[in-house]
Amino acid sequence: MEVIKIIEEAKKSLVRKAQETFNRSESYIYLHELLQCPLKIELEGKYGELIEPEKINEIVDGFLTEDFLTRFSGTSMVNNYLFISDRTVNGKRIATHVDLFSERLALEIKTPTFTFPKGEVPVEKEYYTEGEADLFNIPENYILQARLQCLLLRDRHPDIEYFLALKTTTKVYSPDLMRVRMKKVWIVKKVQPLTEEEFEKVIRDYLNRKIEGLPGWSWECRYCPFYRNTICEGKQKEEVVNEEEVLRLYAEYLRKKEELANLENTLKLMLKGRSVQMEGRVIGYVERESVKWDIEKLKEVCEKDELCRFVTINWRRHKEIEEILEAKGLDPEKFRDKQIKREFKL
C-alpha cells in the first residue's frame, strides 16, 4: 500500500538521522548508561538492528516534538546538544545529550503515551506547571534522569534553569462537558539537581549493577525488547513495597469511596425516581429490559447436550453438586478445572 510505504520510508530516514545524531564515542560514559540495565546497553551494541522497530515510534514522537519547539518558537536553543561534563566514572567523563539547550535554559522532553493523575482528576487545562505538575504520576526514572542531567549542567552553568516537559495524554475533568475525558496536555516541571550524596549513590548503584548484571528498575525487563525477543532471559530486580505509602493511598481510596457513595445517595434523593439528560447522557433512574430464561421450559425442547452448552452451574450450589458426586462414589476433583488468577482487590 502506497501510504504504508511512505510511512516506512520516513521512519527509516528518521532512524538513520537519530543514529547519526546519537553516535556514541567510547571515550565517554553516557548518562543513560548510568541509569539503565548494563545488559541492555551491551546487547544494543550486538543486536540493535534486530530490535530497531521497537524504538521507532518513540524516536518519531521525540524528534517531532523537539523539532516543533525549535522550528516554530523562534528560540535560539540548540536541540540534541552534546554536553561533556567534568565528572568522571572509571576514568571516563560523563556525556549527555540535552534535548533543548542554551546557557540559561535547558529542557528534557518526554512523550509518554499516557500519564495518569496521582489521585483526584485535575480540572482541564492545556498546561500543568509549578505545583500542578506534581498532580501526575511522572515516572521516577524520568525525574532521576532530569535531576542528574541538571546537576551536570549546573557544574558549568550555575544559574541555568532546568525543566522536564511531558507531552502526553491524561485524564482531566471538563467543566463544560461535566465529565472526565482523555486530553493531550503539556506537563512542565521545574527540576532541581541531585545532591552530591544522591549523585554518589547513583554511581555506586551503577557500579554494583554492572558487576551483577542487574537492571536499575523493577519494570525494565517487562519493557525490554531483548527480553521480549528472548535474546536475554531477564534478571528482574525485586522491588521493595513501600507499605507506609500503600496504607496512605488505601486510606485515601476509602475516604473518596465514601464521598462518592454519599454523592450518589444525594443524587438519588434529588431525582426521586426521575432522570435528566445532560450533554447527550441520561443520568438517574432509567428503565432497562431484563431477560431471564425459563430453564424448565427449555428442558422440554432441548436435548441435554444442547442445554449444557448454554447453562452454567450456579456457584451457590457447588456444595450440593459435591454431595451428589460423592454419593455416586465419584471424586469431585475429577470434574473441576481449577485455575489460579491474580486479581487486584481493595
PDB file of C-alpha atoms in Angstrom, residues 319-332:
ATOM      1  CA  LYS A 319     -21.750 -27.997  47.740  1.00  0.00           C
ATOM      2  CA  GLU A 320     -24.840 -29.861  46.539  1.00  0.00           C
ATOM      3  CA  ILE A 321     -23.000 -30.996  43.394  1.00  0.00           C
ATOM      4  CA  GLU A 322     -20.123 -32.325  45.502  1.00  0.00           C
ATOM      5  CA  GLU A 323     -22.554 -34.277  47.704  1.00  0.00           C
ATOM      6  CA  ILE A 324     -24.293 -35.806  44.665  1.00  0.00           C
ATOM      7  CA  LEU A 325     -20.973 -36.916  43.115  1.00  0.00           C
ATOM      8  CA  GLU A 326     -19.682 -38.339  46.396  1.00  0.00           C
ATOM      9  CA  ALA A 327     -22.956 -40.244  46.854  1.00  0.00           C
ATOM     10  CA  LYS A 328     -22.250 -41.844  43.465  1.00  0.00           C
ATOM     11  CA  GLY A 329     -18.760 -42.795  44.632  1.00  0.00           C
ATOM     12  CA  LEU A 330     -17.061 -40.222  42.392  1.00  0.00           C
ATOM     13  CA  ASP A 331     -14.282 -37.764  43.215  1.00  0.00           C
ATOM     14  CA  PRO A 332     -15.481 -34.130  42.697  1.00  0.00           C
TER      15      PRO A 332
END
